[in-house]
Coordinates of C-alpha atoms and ligand atoms in Angstrom, one line a residue:
M982 CA -20.0 -45.2 161.3
G983 CA -18.5 -42.6 159.1
F984 CA -17.2 -42.9 155.5
L985 CA -15.9 -46.3 154.5
Q986 CA -13.8 -46.6 151.4
D987 CA -14.8 -49.3 148.9
P988 CA -11.6 -51.5 148.5
P989 CA -10.3 -52.5 145.0
Q990 CA -11.8 -55.6 143.5
L991 CA -10.0 -58.0 141.3
A992 CA -11.6 -58.8 137.9
H993 CA -11.4 -62.4 136.7
P994 CA -7.7 -62.6 135.7
Y995 CA -8.5 -64.6 132.6
R996 CA -12.1 -63.8 131.5
E997 CA -11.6 -60.1 132.0
D998 CA -8.1 -59.9 130.5
R999 CA -8.7 -58.6 127.0
L1000 CA -5.0 -58.4 126.2
L1001 CA -4.2 -62.0 127.0
R1002 CA -7.2 -63.3 125.2
A1003 CA -6.6 -61.2 122.1
M1004 CA -3.0 -62.2 121.9
L1005 CA -3.9 -65.9 122.2
D1006 CA -6.7 -65.5 119.6
R1007 CA -4.2 -64.0 117.1
A1008 CA -1.3 -66.4 117.8
L1009 CA -2.9 -69.8 118.1
P1010 CA -4.7 -72.0 115.6
P1011 CA -8.4 -72.1 116.6
A1012 CA -8.4 -75.8 117.8
R1013 CA -5.4 -75.3 120.1
R1014 CA -6.9 -72.0 121.3
A1015 CA -10.1 -73.8 122.2
A1016 CA -8.3 -76.7 123.9
L1017 CA -6.3 -74.2 126.1
D1018 CA -9.4 -72.5 127.4
A1019 CA -10.4 -74.9 130.2
D1020 CA -7.0 -74.7 131.9
L1021 CA -6.9 -70.9 131.7
Q1022 CA -10.4 -70.6 133.0
A1023 CA -9.5 -72.8 136.0
L1024 CA -6.2 -71.0 136.7
G1025 CA -8.1 -67.7 136.5
D1026 CA -10.6 -69.0 139.0
H1027 CA -7.7 -70.2 141.2
A1028 CA -6.2 -66.7 141.1
L1029 CA -9.4 -65.0 142.0
T1030 CA -10.1 -67.4 144.9
A1031 CA -6.5 -66.9 146.2
W1032 CA -6.9 -63.1 146.1
Q1033 CA -10.2 -63.3 148.0
R1034 CA -8.6 -65.7 150.6
A1035 CA -5.5 -63.5 151.0
A1036 CA -7.8 -60.5 151.9
A1037 CA -9.3 -62.5 154.7
T1038 CA -6.2 -64.3 156.2
T1039 CA -2.9 -63.3 157.8
R1040 CA 0.1 -63.8 155.6
R1041 CA 2.5 -66.6 156.7
K1042 CA 6.1 -67.3 156.0
P1043 CA 7.9 -70.6 155.8
V1044 CA 9.5 -71.8 159.0
L1045 CA 12.7 -73.8 159.2
T1046 CA 13.2 -76.2 162.2
Q1047 CA 16.7 -77.5 162.2
W1048 CA 16.6 -79.8 165.3
N1049 CA 13.9 -81.9 166.8
A1050 CA 13.1 -82.2 170.5
W1051 CA 15.4 -85.2 170.8
G1052 CA 18.5 -83.5 169.3
E1053 CA 18.2 -85.0 165.8
R1054 CA 19.1 -82.7 162.9
V1055 CA 15.9 -82.5 160.8
D1056 CA 16.1 -79.3 158.7
R1057 CA 12.3 -79.3 158.2
I1058 CA 10.6 -76.5 156.3
E1059 CA 6.9 -75.8 156.9
L1060 CA 5.5 -74.2 153.8
T1061 CA 2.5 -71.9 153.2
D1062 CA -0.8 -73.4 151.9
A1063 CA -0.1 -72.1 148.4
W1064 CA 3.2 -73.9 148.3
R1065 CA 1.7 -77.1 149.6
D1066 CA -0.9 -76.9 146.8
G1067 CA 1.9 -76.1 144.3
P1068 CA 2.5 -79.6 143.0
H1069 CA -1.2 -80.3 142.6
V1070 CA -2.0 -77.1 140.7
T1071 CA 1.1 -77.4 138.6
T1072 CA 0.4 -81.0 137.5
R1073 CA -3.4 -80.7 137.2
H1074 CA -3.0 -77.8 134.7
A1075 CA 0.2 -79.1 133.1
V1076 CA 2.0 -75.8 133.8
L1077 CA 5.3 -77.5 133.1
A1078 CA 4.3 -80.4 130.9
A1079 CA 2.5 -78.2 128.4
G1080 CA 5.7 -76.4 127.5
H1081 CA 7.4 -79.6 126.4
E1082 CA 4.6 -80.9 124.2
A1083 CA 5.6 -81.5 120.5
S1084 CA 4.2 -78.3 119.1
E1085 CA 5.6 -74.9 118.1
H1086 CA 2.9 -73.4 120.3
A1087 CA 3.8 -75.4 123.4
R1088 CA 5.8 -72.6 125.1
L1089 CA 3.2 -69.9 124.4
E1090 CA 0.5 -72.1 125.9
Q1091 CA 2.7 -72.9 128.8
F1092 CA 3.5 -69.3 129.6
A1093 CA -0.2 -68.2 129.3
R1094 CA -0.7 -70.7 132.2
V1095 CA 2.3 -69.3 134.1
Y1096 CA 1.0 -65.8 133.6
L1097 CA -2.2 -66.7 135.4
Y1098 CA -0.6 -68.9 138.1
H1099 CA 2.3 -66.7 139.1
V1100 CA 0.7 -64.3 141.6
P1101 CA -1.5 -66.8 143.4
S1102 CA 1.4 -69.3 143.5
E1103 CA 3.2 -67.1 146.0
F1104 CA 6.4 -67.5 143.9
Y1105 CA 6.2 -71.2 143.7
T1106 CA 6.8 -70.3 140.1
C1107 CA 10.4 -69.7 141.1
P1108 CA 11.3 -73.4 141.6
L1109 CA 9.0 -74.2 138.7
A1110 CA 11.1 -72.0 136.5
M1111 CA 14.2 -73.8 137.6
T1112 CA 12.5 -77.2 137.1
D1113 CA 11.6 -76.2 133.6
G1114 CA 15.1 -75.0 133.0
A1115 CA 16.6 -78.3 134.4
A1116 CA 14.4 -80.4 132.1
T1117 CA 15.5 -78.2 129.2
A1118 CA 19.2 -78.4 130.1
L1119 CA 19.1 -82.1 130.7
K1120 CA 17.5 -82.7 127.3
A1121 CA 20.1 -80.5 125.7
S1122 CA 22.9 -82.4 127.4
G1123 CA 22.0 -85.6 125.6
N1124 CA 22.8 -87.6 128.8
K1125 CA 20.4 -90.5 128.2
A1126 CA 20.6 -92.0 131.7
L1127 CA 19.9 -88.7 133.5
I1128 CA 17.2 -87.8 131.0
E1129 CA 15.4 -91.1 131.5
R1130 CA 15.8 -90.8 135.3
A1131 CA 14.7 -87.2 135.9
V1132 CA 12.8 -85.6 133.1
P1133 CA 9.6 -87.7 133.4
H1134 CA 9.4 -86.6 137.1
L1135 CA 10.1 -82.9 136.3
L1136 CA 7.4 -82.8 133.6
S1137 CA 5.0 -85.2 135.4
R1138 CA 1.3 -84.6 135.3
D1139 CA 0.8 -86.4 138.6
A1140 CA 1.6 -84.7 141.9
S1141 CA 2.7 -87.9 143.5
T1142 CA 5.6 -88.4 141.0
F1143 CA 6.4 -84.7 140.5
W1144 CA 10.0 -83.5 141.3
L1145 CA 11.1 -79.9 141.7
S1146 CA 14.6 -78.9 140.7
G1147 CA 16.9 -76.2 142.1
Q1148 CA 19.6 -74.3 140.2
W1149 CA 22.6 -74.1 142.5
M1150 CA 25.1 -71.6 141.1
T1151 CA 25.3 -68.6 143.4
E1152 CA 28.0 -68.6 146.1
N1153 CA 29.4 -66.1 148.5
T1154 CA 32.1 -65.2 146.1
G1155 CA 29.6 -63.7 143.7
G1156 CA 26.2 -64.1 142.3
S1157 CA 27.2 -62.8 138.9
D1158 CA 30.8 -63.8 138.6
V1159 CA 30.0 -67.5 138.7
G1160 CA 33.6 -68.3 137.5
Q1161 CA 34.7 -67.9 141.1
T1162 CA 32.7 -70.9 142.3
E1163 CA 34.4 -72.6 145.2
T1164 CA 32.3 -75.8 145.5
V1165 CA 34.6 -78.7 144.7
A1166 CA 33.6 -82.0 143.1
R1167 CA 35.6 -85.0 144.3
Q1168 CA 35.5 -88.6 143.4
D1169 CA 35.3 -91.1 146.3
A1170 CA 37.0 -94.5 146.3
S1171 CA 34.2 -96.0 144.3
G1172 CA 34.5 -93.3 141.6
Q1173 CA 31.2 -91.5 142.7
W1174 CA 31.4 -87.8 142.4
R1175 CA 30.6 -85.9 145.5
L1176 CA 30.1 -82.1 146.0
H1177 CA 31.7 -80.2 148.9
G1178 CA 30.9 -76.5 149.3
R1179 CA 28.4 -73.8 150.2
K1180 CA 25.6 -72.5 148.0
W1181 CA 24.4 -69.1 149.1
F1182 CA 20.9 -68.6 147.4
S1183 CA 19.0 -71.8 147.1
S1184 CA 15.4 -71.1 146.2
A1185 CA 14.3 -74.7 145.7
V1186 CA 15.8 -76.3 148.7
V1187 CA 12.5 -78.2 149.2
G1188 CA 13.0 -79.8 145.7
E1189 CA 14.1 -83.3 145.0
V1190 CA 16.9 -82.6 142.5
A1191 CA 19.2 -79.7 141.5
L1192 CA 21.7 -78.8 138.8
A1193 CA 24.8 -77.5 140.5
L1194 CA 28.0 -75.9 139.3
A1195 CA 31.2 -77.2 140.9
R1196 CA 34.9 -77.3 140.1
P1197 CA 36.3 -80.8 139.7
E1198 CA 39.2 -81.3 142.0
G1199 CA 42.4 -80.3 140.4
A1200 CA 40.7 -78.4 137.5
G1201 CA 42.0 -74.9 136.8
S1202 CA 40.4 -71.6 137.8
G1203 CA 37.7 -69.6 136.0
T1204 CA 34.5 -70.3 134.2
G1205 CA 35.7 -72.8 131.7
A1206 CA 36.9 -75.2 134.3
L1207 CA 33.5 -75.5 136.0
A1208 CA 31.4 -78.6 135.5
L1209 CA 27.6 -79.0 135.7
F1210 CA 26.3 -81.8 138.0
Y1211 CA 22.9 -83.4 138.7
V1212 CA 22.2 -84.1 142.3
E1213 CA 19.3 -85.7 144.2
T1214 CA 18.4 -84.3 147.6
M1215 CA 16.2 -87.0 149.1
D1216 CA 16.8 -90.5 150.4
G1217 CA 13.3 -91.8 150.4
P1218 CA 11.2 -89.5 152.5
R1219 CA 14.2 -87.9 154.2
R1220 CA 16.5 -85.2 153.0
R1221 CA 20.0 -86.6 152.5
P1222 CA 22.4 -85.9 155.4
E1223 CA 25.0 -84.5 153.0
L1224 CA 22.7 -81.5 152.3
V1225 CA 22.6 -79.2 155.3
I1226 CA 20.3 -76.2 155.5
D1227 CA 22.1 -73.4 157.4
R1228 CA 19.3 -70.9 157.5
L1229 CA 16.5 -69.3 155.5
K1230 CA 17.2 -65.8 154.1
D1231 CA 15.4 -62.8 155.5
K1232 CA 14.5 -61.1 152.2
L1233 CA 12.9 -57.7 151.2
G1234 CA 10.1 -59.6 149.4
T1235 CA 9.0 -63.0 148.1
H1236 CA 8.5 -63.9 151.8
E1237 CA 6.6 -67.2 151.0
L1238 CA 9.5 -68.5 149.0
P1239 CA 11.9 -70.4 151.3
T1240 CA 15.3 -69.2 150.0
A1241 CA 18.1 -71.0 151.9
E1242 CA 21.8 -71.0 152.5
I1243 CA 23.1 -74.5 152.3
H1244 CA 26.2 -76.7 152.8
L1245 CA 27.0 -79.6 150.6
D1246 CA 29.0 -82.1 152.6
G1247 CA 29.8 -84.8 150.0
L1248 CA 26.4 -84.9 148.3
P1249 CA 26.5 -87.5 145.5
A1250 CA 26.5 -85.9 142.0
W1251 CA 26.6 -87.0 138.4
P1252 CA 28.1 -84.8 135.6
L1253 CA 25.7 -83.9 132.8
G1254 CA 28.4 -84.0 130.2
E1255 CA 32.1 -83.2 129.9
L1256 CA 33.8 -82.2 133.2
A1257 CA 34.3 -78.6 132.0
N1258 CA 32.3 -75.7 130.4
G1259 CA 29.5 -76.0 133.0
V1260 CA 28.3 -72.5 132.3
R1261 CA 27.8 -73.3 128.7
Q1262 CA 25.9 -76.4 129.7
V1263 CA 23.7 -74.5 132.2
A1264 CA 23.0 -71.7 129.7
P1265 CA 19.8 -73.4 128.3
M1266 CA 18.5 -73.4 131.9
L1267 CA 19.4 -69.7 132.4
N1268 CA 17.6 -68.7 129.2
I1269 CA 14.4 -70.6 130.3
T1270 CA 14.4 -69.1 133.8
R1271 CA 15.0 -65.6 132.4
T1272 CA 11.9 -66.1 130.2
W1273 CA 9.9 -67.1 133.3
N1274 CA 11.3 -64.0 135.0
A1275 CA 9.9 -61.8 132.2
V1276 CA 6.5 -63.5 132.2
C1277 CA 6.2 -63.3 136.0
A1278 CA 7.3 -59.6 136.1
T1279 CA 4.6 -59.0 133.5
A1280 CA 2.0 -60.9 135.6
S1281 CA 2.9 -58.8 138.6
M1282 CA 2.5 -55.6 136.6
A1283 CA -0.9 -56.8 135.3
R1284 CA -2.0 -57.3 138.9
A1285 CA -0.8 -53.9 140.0
I1286 CA -2.4 -52.0 137.1
T1287 CA -5.7 -54.0 137.3
L1288 CA -6.1 -53.1 141.0
A1289 CA -5.1 -49.4 140.5
R1290 CA -7.5 -49.0 137.6
D1291 CA -10.4 -50.6 139.5
Y1292 CA -9.7 -48.4 142.5
A1293 CA -9.7 -45.3 140.4
T1294 CA -13.4 -46.0 139.6
R1295 CA -14.2 -46.4 143.4
R1296 CA -12.2 -43.6 145.0
Q1297 CA -13.7 -40.1 144.9
A1298 CA -11.5 -37.0 145.4
F1299 CA -12.3 -33.4 144.7
G1300 CA -15.9 -34.3 143.7
K1301 CA -15.3 -37.0 141.2
A1302 CA -13.9 -40.5 140.7
L1303 CA -10.1 -40.6 140.3
I1304 CA -10.5 -42.0 136.9
Q1305 CA -12.3 -38.8 135.8
Q1306 CA -9.4 -36.7 137.1
P1307 CA -7.4 -35.8 134.0
L1308 CA -4.0 -36.2 135.6
H1309 CA -4.8 -39.5 137.3
A1310 CA -6.3 -40.9 134.1
Q1311 CA -3.2 -39.8 132.2
T1312 CA -0.9 -41.5 134.7
L1313 CA -2.9 -44.8 134.4
A1314 CA -3.0 -44.7 130.6
D1315 CA 0.8 -44.1 130.5
M1316 CA 1.3 -47.2 132.8
Q1317 CA -1.1 -49.2 130.6
A1318 CA 0.8 -48.4 127.4
E1319 CA 4.2 -49.3 128.8
F1320 CA 2.7 -52.5 130.3
E1321 CA 1.1 -53.5 126.9
A1322 CA 4.4 -53.1 125.2
A1323 CA 6.1 -55.3 127.8
F1324 CA 3.4 -57.9 127.5
A1325 CA 3.8 -57.9 123.7
L1326 CA 7.6 -58.5 123.9
T1327 CA 7.4 -61.1 126.6
F1328 CA 4.8 -63.3 124.9
E1329 CA 6.7 -62.9 121.6
V1330 CA 9.7 -64.4 123.3
A1331 CA 7.6 -67.2 124.7
H1332 CA 6.2 -68.1 121.3
L1333 CA 9.5 -67.7 119.6
L1334 CA 11.1 -70.1 122.1
G1335 CA 8.6 -72.8 121.1
R1336 CA 9.1 -72.2 117.4
V1337 CA 12.9 -72.5 117.8
E1338 CA 12.7 -75.6 120.0
H1339 CA 10.4 -77.3 117.5
G1340 CA 12.3 -76.5 114.3
A1341 CA 9.4 -74.2 113.1
A1342 CA 11.5 -71.0 113.2
Q1343 CA 12.7 -69.0 110.3
A1344 CA 16.4 -68.8 109.6
H1345 CA 17.0 -65.6 111.6
E1346 CA 14.8 -66.5 114.6
A1347 CA 17.3 -68.5 116.8
A1348 CA 19.6 -65.4 116.8
L1349 CA 16.6 -63.3 117.5
L1350 CA 15.6 -65.4 120.5
R1351 CA 19.1 -65.3 121.9
L1352 CA 18.9 -61.5 121.9
L1353 CA 15.3 -60.9 122.9
T1354 CA 15.5 -63.2 125.9
P1355 CA 17.9 -61.0 127.9
L1356 CA 16.2 -57.9 126.6
A1357 CA 12.8 -59.0 127.8
K1358 CA 14.2 -60.1 131.2
L1359 CA 16.1 -56.9 131.9
W1360 CA 13.4 -54.5 130.6
T1361 CA 10.4 -56.1 132.3
G1362 CA 12.4 -56.6 135.5
K1363 CA 13.1 -52.9 135.8
M1364 CA 9.7 -51.8 134.6
A1365 CA 8.0 -54.0 137.2
V1366 CA 9.6 -52.0 140.0
K1367 CA 8.7 -48.7 138.5
L1368 CA 5.2 -49.7 137.6
C1369 CA 4.4 -51.3 140.9
S1370 CA 5.7 -48.3 142.7
E1371 CA 3.5 -46.0 140.6
A1372 CA 0.5 -48.3 141.2
L1373 CA 1.0 -48.1 145.0
E1374 CA 0.9 -44.3 144.6
C1375 CA -2.4 -44.6 142.9
F1376 CA -3.8 -45.7 146.3
G1377 CA -2.4 -42.8 148.2
G1378 CA -1.7 -43.7 151.8
A1379 CA -3.5 -47.1 151.5
G1380 CA -0.8 -48.2 149.1
Y1381 CA 1.7 -47.9 152.0
I1382 CA -0.3 -50.0 154.4
E1383 CA 0.7 -53.7 154.8
D1384 CA -2.7 -55.3 155.2
T1385 CA -4.1 -53.8 152.0
G1386 CA -1.8 -56.4 150.4
L1387 CA -0.4 -53.6 148.1
P1388 CA 3.2 -53.0 149.5
Q1389 CA 3.9 -56.7 148.9
L1390 CA 3.6 -56.0 145.1
L1391 CA 6.4 -53.5 145.2
R1392 CA 8.7 -55.6 147.5
D1393 CA 8.2 -58.6 145.4
A1394 CA 8.8 -56.7 142.1
Q1395 CA 12.3 -55.7 143.2
V1396 CA 13.4 -59.3 142.8
Y1397 CA 12.8 -59.4 139.0
A1398 CA 15.6 -57.0 138.4
I1399 CA 18.0 -58.9 140.6
W1400 CA 17.7 -62.7 140.4
E1401 CA 18.7 -64.5 137.2
G1402 CA 21.1 -61.7 136.6
T1403 CA 20.8 -58.0 137.4
T1404 CA 19.9 -55.4 134.8
N1405 CA 23.6 -54.8 134.1
V1406 CA 24.6 -58.5 133.9
L1407 CA 21.7 -59.0 131.4
S1408 CA 22.8 -55.9 129.5
L1409 CA 26.3 -57.4 129.2
D1410 CA 24.7 -60.7 128.1
S1411 CA 22.9 -58.8 125.3
L1412 CA 26.3 -57.7 124.1
R1413 CA 27.3 -61.4 124.0
A1414 CA 24.3 -61.9 121.7
L1415 CA 24.9 -58.8 119.7
A1416 CA 28.5 -60.1 118.9
G1417 CA 26.7 -62.6 116.6
D1418 CA 24.2 -61.7 113.9
S1419 CA 21.3 -60.8 116.2
V1420 CA 21.0 -57.1 115.2
A1421 CA 20.4 -58.2 111.6
A1422 CA 17.9 -60.8 113.0
L1423 CA 16.1 -58.1 115.0
R1424 CA 16.0 -55.8 111.9
T1425 CA 14.5 -58.6 109.8
A1426 CA 11.9 -59.4 112.5
I1427 CA 10.9 -55.8 113.0
N1428 CA 10.5 -55.3 109.2
G1429 CA 8.2 -58.4 109.3
W1430 CA 6.2 -57.1 112.2
L1431 CA 5.8 -53.7 110.6
A1432 CA 4.7 -55.1 107.2
D1433 CA 1.2 -53.8 106.5
S1434 CA 1.5 -51.5 109.5
I1435 CA -1.2 -48.8 109.4
N1436 CA 0.7 -46.3 111.5
A1437 CA 3.3 -44.6 109.4
H1438 CA 4.5 -42.3 112.2
A1439 CA 5.2 -45.2 114.5
R1440 CA 7.0 -47.1 111.7
Q1441 CA 9.2 -44.1 111.1
Q1442 CA 10.0 -43.7 114.8
I1443 CA 10.9 -47.3 115.2
H1444 CA 13.2 -47.3 112.2
A1445 CA 14.9 -44.1 113.4
A1446 CA 15.6 -45.6 116.9
M1447 CA 16.9 -48.8 115.4
E1448 CA 19.2 -46.7 113.1
A1449 CA 20.5 -44.8 116.1
A1450 CA 21.1 -48.0 118.1
T1451 CA 22.9 -49.6 115.1
N1452 CA 25.1 -46.5 114.7
Y1453 CA 25.8 -46.5 118.4
L1454 CA 27.1 -50.1 118.1
D1455 CA 29.0 -49.5 115.0
T1456 CA 30.8 -46.4 116.2
R1457 CA 32.0 -48.3 119.4
S1458 CA 32.9 -51.5 117.6
G1459 CA 36.2 -52.8 119.1
Q1460 CA 36.0 -50.4 122.1
R1461 CA 35.0 -52.8 124.8
E1462 CA 34.8 -50.3 127.7
A1463 CA 32.6 -47.9 125.8
L1464 CA 30.4 -50.7 124.6
E1465 CA 29.9 -52.0 128.2
A1466 CA 29.3 -48.5 129.6
G1467 CA 26.5 -47.9 127.1
A1468 CA 25.1 -51.5 127.2
R1469 CA 22.0 -50.8 129.4
G1470 CA 20.8 -47.8 127.3
L1471 CA 21.4 -49.8 124.1
A1472 CA 19.5 -52.9 125.4
I1473 CA 16.5 -50.9 126.6
T1474 CA 16.4 -49.1 123.2
L1475 CA 16.4 -52.3 121.3
A1476 CA 13.7 -53.8 123.7
R1477 CA 11.5 -50.7 123.1
C1478 CA 11.9 -50.9 119.3
A1479 CA 11.0 -54.5 119.3
A1480 CA 8.0 -54.0 121.6
A1481 CA 6.8 -51.0 119.5
A1482 CA 6.9 -53.0 116.3
L1483 CA 4.9 -55.8 118.0
L1484 CA 2.3 -53.3 119.2
A1485 CA 2.1 -52.1 115.6
R1486 CA 1.5 -55.7 114.4
H1487 CA -1.2 -56.1 117.0
D1488 CA -2.8 -52.8 116.0
T1489 CA -2.8 -53.9 112.3
W1490 CA -4.5 -57.1 113.3
L1491 CA -7.1 -55.6 115.8
A1492 CA -8.1 -52.4 114.0
P1493 CA -10.0 -54.1 111.2
R1494 CA -11.8 -56.2 113.9
G1495 CA -13.2 -52.9 115.3
S1496 CA -10.8 -52.3 118.2
A1497 CA -8.9 -49.1 118.4
R1498 CA -7.2 -49.9 121.7
A1499 CA -4.0 -51.4 120.4
G1500 CA -3.5 -48.3 118.2
A1501 CA -3.9 -46.1 121.3
A1502 CA -1.3 -48.2 123.2
L1503 CA 1.1 -47.9 120.2
R1504 CA 0.7 -44.2 119.9
R1505 CA 1.2 -43.7 123.6
F1506 CA 4.2 -46.0 123.9
V1507 CA 5.9 -44.5 120.9
G1508 CA 5.1 -41.0 122.3
H1509 CA 7.1 -41.9 125.4
G1510 CA 10.2 -42.2 123.1
L1511 CA 12.0 -45.3 122.0
S1512 CA 15.6 -44.4 122.3
R1513 CA 17.2 -44.7 125.7
L1514 CA 20.8 -44.3 124.4
G1515 CA 22.5 -42.4 127.2
H1516 CA 25.3 -39.9 127.5
V1517 CA 28.3 -42.2 127.9
D1518 CA 31.5 -40.3 128.6
A1519 CA 34.3 -42.0 130.6
T1520 CA 35.9 -38.7 131.7
D1521 CA 32.6 -37.4 133.1
T1522 CA 32.0 -40.8 134.8
A1523 CA 35.4 -40.6 136.5
L1524 CA 34.8 -37.0 137.6
L1525 CA 31.4 -37.8 139.0
L1526 CA 32.8 -40.8 141.0
G1527 CA 36.0 -39.2 142.1
P1528 CA 36.7 -37.6 145.5
H1529 CA 35.0 -34.3 146.1
Ligands
MFK705 C1 9.4 -66.0 139.2 C2 10.2 -66.8 138.3 C3 11.5 -66.3 137.9 C4 12.6 -67.3 137.9 C5 13.5 -67.2 139.1 C6 14.5 -68.2 139.3 C7 15.3 -67.9 140.5 C8 16.6 -68.6 140.5 C9 17.5 -68.1 141.6 C10 18.9 -68.1 141.1 O1 19.5 -69.1 141.0 S1 19.5 -66.6 140.8 C11 21.1 -66.9 140.2 C12 21.2 -66.7 138.8 N1 22.5 -66.4 138.4 C13 22.8 -65.8 137.3 O2 21.9 -65.5 136.5 C14 24.2 -65.6 136.9 C15 24.5 -64.2 136.5 N2 25.8 -64.3 135.7 C16 25.8 -64.4 134.4 O3 24.8 -64.5 133.8 C17 27.1 -64.5 133.7 O4 27.0 -63.8 132.5 C18 27.5 -65.9 133.4 C19 27.8 -66.6 134.7 C20 26.4 -66.7 132.7 C21 28.7 -66.0 132.5 O5 29.8 -65.3 133.0 P1 31.3 -65.6 132.6 O6 32.1 -66.3 133.6 O7 31.9 -64.3 132.1 O8 31.2 -66.6 131.4 P2 31.5 -66.6 129.8 O9 32.9 -67.1 129.6 O10 31.1 -65.3 129.2 O11 30.5 -67.7 129.3 C22 30.7 -69.0 129.4 C23 30.0 -69.7 128.2 O12 28.6 -69.6 128.4 C24 30.2 -69.0 126.9 O13 30.1 -70.0 125.9 P3 31.4 -70.7 125.3 O14 32.0 -71.5 126.4 O15 30.9 -71.5 124.1 O16 32.3 -69.6 124.8 C25 29.0 -68.1 126.7 O17 28.7 -67.8 125.4 C26 27.9 -69.0 127.3 N3 26.8 -68.2 127.8 C27 26.8 -67.3 128.8 N4 25.6 -66.8 129.0 C28 24.8 -67.4 128.0 C29 25.6 -68.3 127.3 N5 25.1 -69.0 126.3 C30 23.8 -68.9 126.0 N6 23.0 -68.0 126.6 C31 23.4 -67.3 127.7 N7 22.6 -66.5 128.3

């Protein structure tokens, strides 16, 4: 036998993750930090075992069987092992319940669990995100009957009583322009609301409940006339006949996740609140699922970088290990710095969410959360694609070969920039947030994070980029088209400024404890430049898009 390449090995995703551990050490009171450890150790073990198992087994996809041998419509979906384990892992480690505990740290502790569980869950985290969002939206609705009926199941710590929720918004008319929803809600003779229509991307069709947007019969057109309904999908052990699964989607990635096209043929439904303004009512859910999106994108990046770095110590080229090759080392370090910035912003959003939900936030922090949520989602979603692509390249040809398990990282990463709103939809959402007082809130937060900062150069760069972003906004105030055209560059600039300030805070905390790593991440990240304000010129755009 000739040369055999040593494959990459996965370090323990919790014990060997210095970044996660240091962040939790800094953010949590010691007693809570200690109490969290057992679940994180167990979820890290689970991730390691899943990785080892994946290397030794053939990947499977869910299978939909619509009819049984006797002609009965059954719409049965066979799930992968990880999905069948999902309710047990979720409830055993309180992945959802932890986020709803009565503590300002509840969300941070929840999302540390999500971070470790995401990759081994095979995107079971997608319906978990929606379940978390549904619990949050139901609580915000104040609908006592529905809260009492559903929330204990959604947040259950017992797999036998746990319910998953879907989020049924997207239709053929448009994933982003939800105001075009065609699903109609009609009252039957008994006064029961029933939904009739087609939902085009249902990622939790195996769930027990869903929140669905529909237009009450006779209501007007547009977003404001939509209502938000709660539905149950099961009648005992059987799926309700008014919910028909048309087919499973054939997707670029997230293959283990059974995303379906469905028909609602009179499915019973209950309004959460008023029979209008459904998008406003579902917004708490969207902001939760967008936070999950950022955490899961960050988790995928962590996996890709960990494997690429490990491989660089095992692979020899031109007489030395890749990690000793200056250009390869430079590439990995650049990736690491961007990743550490994304990690800092994502987990700040998670912590902030808990503080705002539990009334422990400072005056400016609700507006800050409203802005940072879309910024974290859009920035990490885009970064995950770039970083996973770069990580595959670190393996050369092996990164392009299916049964290394590596191409899956890139295919899966593409979803983060699309679902829950594309980069552009989220950039426009950040304009919604900026119409309030969130720039001032971000400035206040950044000043706080930079207080005591030991890196004067970084501080100056962050202030300069913030200044440029604020000027950019001010000079386009009232010019809607110009604001929209530049919204992506503006959003990414603000995300980078916030992340840099958070890296600076981490550096200030870690350096006296003898670690120079955070300082290196800060210098490298700031060195990549903070401003991404682009050249926005409507005439040039028209010329470039016009006929030749
Ligand atoms: C791995 C884990 C990751 C988790 C994955 C979960 C997978 C889920 C699969 C899916 O379901 S993907 C489908 C997700 N679809 C979207 O994210 C929709 C994308 N489109 C948008 O986000 C649009 O911006 C939106 C539909 C929300 C609004 O468009 P409109 O029709 O222009 O609405 P409008 O009039 O601007 O907003 C209506 C109200 O909602 C306004 O409030 P008011 O009625 O009080 O004026 C807005 O301020 C409010 N609103 C909108 N977005 C908000 C919000 N409020 C708070 N936060 C927001 N983000």
